[in-house]
Amino acid sequence: QLSNGEIFAGSYDEQGLYRIRQSDGKFQISSIVHQKDNEQTLCNNSINCLVKGLNEKLWIGTDNGFSEFDPSKNLISNEIWNSRPKDQN
């Protein structure tokens, strides 16, 4: 949860990131998802972890790399893996 009351929740079932806001006593839910050929969206819709970093930016771990989301500016930057490491089991 951010200091402004916004809540973010990740989905592992390819639904992306949910943004939950309260306005006038009602909750508004929107989703932030990967869009093919748009580098300014999530790098993948399967969210594995979500961490609030400095300046309330969110670090989002996905199946395809990390996305950094700045909620105050609605900007996303990505660090994409070219290939996933193989299971060592």
PDB file of C-alpha atoms in Angstrom:
ATOM      1  CA  GLN A   1       0.000   0.000   0.000  1.00  0.00           C
ATOM      2  CA  LEU A   2       1.263   3.454  -0.896  1.00  0.00           C
ATOM      3  CA  SER A   3       1.070   6.497   1.368  1.00  0.00           C
ATOM      4  CA  ASN A   4      -1.857   7.857  -0.712  1.00  0.00           C
ATOM      5  CA  GLY A   5      -3.891   4.721   0.095  1.00  0.00           C
ATOM      6  CA  GLU A   6      -3.544   3.011  -3.287  1.00  0.00           C
ATOM      7  CA  ILE A   7      -3.170  -0.756  -3.119  1.00  0.00           C
ATOM      8  CA  PHE A   8      -1.447  -2.897  -5.745  1.00  0.00           C
ATOM      9  CA  ALA A   9      -1.851  -6.647  -6.154  1.00  0.00           C
ATOM     10  CA  GLY A  10      -0.136  -8.921  -8.634  1.00  0.00           C
ATOM     11  CA  SER A  11      -1.711 -11.843 -10.444  1.00  0.00           C
ATOM     12  CA  TYR A  12       0.183 -15.006 -11.339  1.00  0.00           C
ATOM     13  CA  ASP A  13      -2.531 -16.171 -13.769  1.00  0.00           C
ATOM     14  CA  GLU A  14      -1.605 -13.787 -16.620  1.00  0.00           C
ATOM     15  CA  GLN A  15      -3.895 -10.954 -15.453  1.00  0.00           C
ATOM     16  CA  GLY A  16      -1.107  -8.443 -14.721  1.00  0.00           C
ATOM     17  CA  LEU A  17      -1.104  -5.893 -11.910  1.00  0.00           C
ATOM     18  CA  TYR A  18      -4.234  -4.590 -10.187  1.00  0.00           C
ATOM     19  CA  ARG A  19      -4.415  -1.005  -8.934  1.00  0.00           C
ATOM     20  CA  ILE A  20      -7.061  -0.369  -6.284  1.00  0.00           C
ATOM     21  CA  ARG A  21      -8.049   3.188  -5.366  1.00  0.00           C
ATOM     22  CA  GLN A  22     -10.750   4.570  -3.114  1.00  0.00           C
ATOM     23  CA  SER A  23     -12.633   7.646  -4.258  1.00  0.00           C
ATOM     24  CA  ASP A  24     -15.818   9.076  -2.740  1.00  0.00           C
ATOM     25  CA  GLY A  25     -16.183   5.969  -0.569  1.00  0.00           C
ATOM     26  CA  LYS A  26     -16.072   3.621  -3.573  1.00  0.00           C
ATOM     27  CA  PHE A  27     -13.275   1.362  -4.743  1.00  0.00           C
ATOM     28  CA  GLN A  28     -11.995   1.628  -8.295  1.00  0.00           C
ATOM     29  CA  ILE A  29     -10.024  -1.299  -9.698  1.00  0.00           C
ATOM     30  CA  SER A  30      -7.945  -1.007 -12.833  1.00  0.00           C
ATOM     31  CA  SER A  31      -5.400  -3.351 -14.358  1.00  0.00           C
ATOM     32  CA  ILE A  32      -1.951  -2.704 -15.733  1.00  0.00           C
ATOM     33  CA  VAL A  33      -0.953  -5.313 -18.306  1.00  0.00           C
ATOM     34  CA  HIS A  34       1.672  -6.205 -20.884  1.00  0.00           C
ATOM     35  CA  GLN A  35       0.888  -5.026 -24.396  1.00  0.00           C
ATOM     36  CA  LYS A  36       2.765  -6.632 -27.260  1.00  0.00           C
ATOM     37  CA  ASP A  37       5.190  -4.273 -29.025  1.00  0.00           C
ATOM     38  CA  ASN A  38       4.819  -1.603 -26.302  1.00  0.00           C
ATOM     39  CA  GLU A  39       7.973  -1.348 -24.187  1.00  0.00           C
ATOM     40  CA  GLN A  40       6.283   1.002 -21.711  1.00  0.00           C
ATOM     41  CA  THR A  41       4.012  -1.727 -20.326  1.00  0.00           C
ATOM     42  CA  LEU A  42       4.710  -4.659 -18.015  1.00  0.00           C
ATOM     43  CA  CYS A  43       7.263  -7.058 -19.473  1.00  0.00           C
ATOM     44  CA  ASN A  44       4.934  -9.993 -18.639  1.00  0.00           C
ATOM     45  CA  ASN A  45       1.490 -10.490 -17.071  1.00  0.00           C
ATOM     46  CA  SER A  46       2.534 -13.249 -14.632  1.00  0.00           C
ATOM     47  CA  ILE A  47       3.533 -11.401 -11.453  1.00  0.00           C
ATOM     48  CA  ASN A  48       5.829 -13.355  -9.113  1.00  0.00           C
ATOM     49  CA  CYS A  49       6.672 -10.627  -6.608  1.00  0.00           C
ATOM     50  CA  LEU A  50       5.895  -7.010  -5.864  1.00  0.00           C
ATOM     51  CA  VAL A  51       8.048  -4.674  -3.739  1.00  0.00           C
ATOM     52  CA  LYS A  52       7.651  -1.006  -2.885  1.00  0.00           C
ATOM     53  CA  GLY A  53      10.974   0.755  -3.399  1.00  0.00           C
ATOM     54  CA  LEU A  54      12.300   4.278  -3.024  1.00  0.00           C
ATOM     55  CA  ASN A  55       9.948   7.153  -3.792  1.00  0.00           C
ATOM     56  CA  GLU A  56       7.060   4.648  -3.734  1.00  0.00           C
ATOM     57  CA  LYS A  57       8.057   3.132  -7.054  1.00  0.00           C
ATOM     58  CA  LEU A  58       7.068  -0.509  -7.427  1.00  0.00           C
ATOM     59  CA  TRP A  59       9.435  -3.284  -8.490  1.00  0.00           C
ATOM     60  CA  ILE A  60       7.475  -6.030 -10.207  1.00  0.00           C
ATOM     61  CA  GLY A  61       9.056  -9.442 -10.762  1.00  0.00           C
ATOM     62  CA  THR A  62       7.523 -11.325 -13.688  1.00  0.00           C
ATOM     63  CA  ASP A  63       8.165 -14.515 -15.654  1.00  0.00           C
ATOM     64  CA  ASN A  64      10.092 -12.435 -18.204  1.00  0.00           C
ATOM     65  CA  GLY A  65      12.108 -10.007 -16.060  1.00  0.00           C
ATOM     66  CA  PHE A  66      11.535  -6.992 -13.833  1.00  0.00           C
ATOM     67  CA  SER A  67       9.370  -3.941 -14.392  1.00  0.00           C
ATOM     68  CA  GLU A  68       9.700  -0.736 -12.392  1.00  0.00           C
ATOM     69  CA  PHE A  69       6.452   1.215 -12.120  1.00  0.00           C
ATOM     70  CA  ASP A  70       6.216   4.851 -11.020  1.00  0.00           C
ATOM     71  CA  PRO A  71       2.548   5.256  -9.983  1.00  0.00           C
ATOM     72  CA  SER A  72       2.809   9.039  -9.680  1.00  0.00           C
ATOM     73  CA  LYS A  73       3.758   9.331 -13.372  1.00  0.00           C
ATOM     74  CA  ASN A  74       2.203   6.088 -14.688  1.00  0.00           C
ATOM     75  CA  LEU A  75       5.585   5.157 -16.207  1.00  0.00           C
ATOM     76  CA  ILE A  76       7.046   1.674 -16.575  1.00  0.00           C
ATOM     77  CA  SER A  77      10.623   0.708 -17.379  1.00  0.00           C
ATOM     78  CA  ASN A  78      11.753  -2.886 -17.893  1.00  0.00           C
ATOM     79  CA  GLU A  79      14.723  -5.176 -17.454  1.00  0.00           C
ATOM     80  CA  ILE A  80      13.853  -8.118 -19.686  1.00  0.00           C
ATOM     81  CA  TRP A  81      15.563 -11.492 -19.670  1.00  0.00           C
ATOM     82  CA  ASN A  82      16.321 -12.893 -23.095  1.00  0.00           C
ATOM     83  CA  SER A  83      15.950 -16.437 -21.836  1.00  0.00           C
ATOM     84  CA  ARG A  84      14.767 -17.981 -18.616  1.00  0.00           C
ATOM     85  CA  PRO A  85      17.236 -20.046 -16.597  1.00  0.00           C
ATOM     86  CA  LYS A  86      16.626 -23.768 -16.886  1.00  0.00           C
ATOM     87  CA  ASP A  87      15.442 -25.693 -13.856  1.00  0.00           C
ATOM     88  CA  GLN A  88      18.352 -27.312 -12.060  1.00  0.00           C
ATOM     89  CA  ASN A  89      16.184 -30.178 -10.724  1.00  0.00           C
TER      90      ASN A  89
END
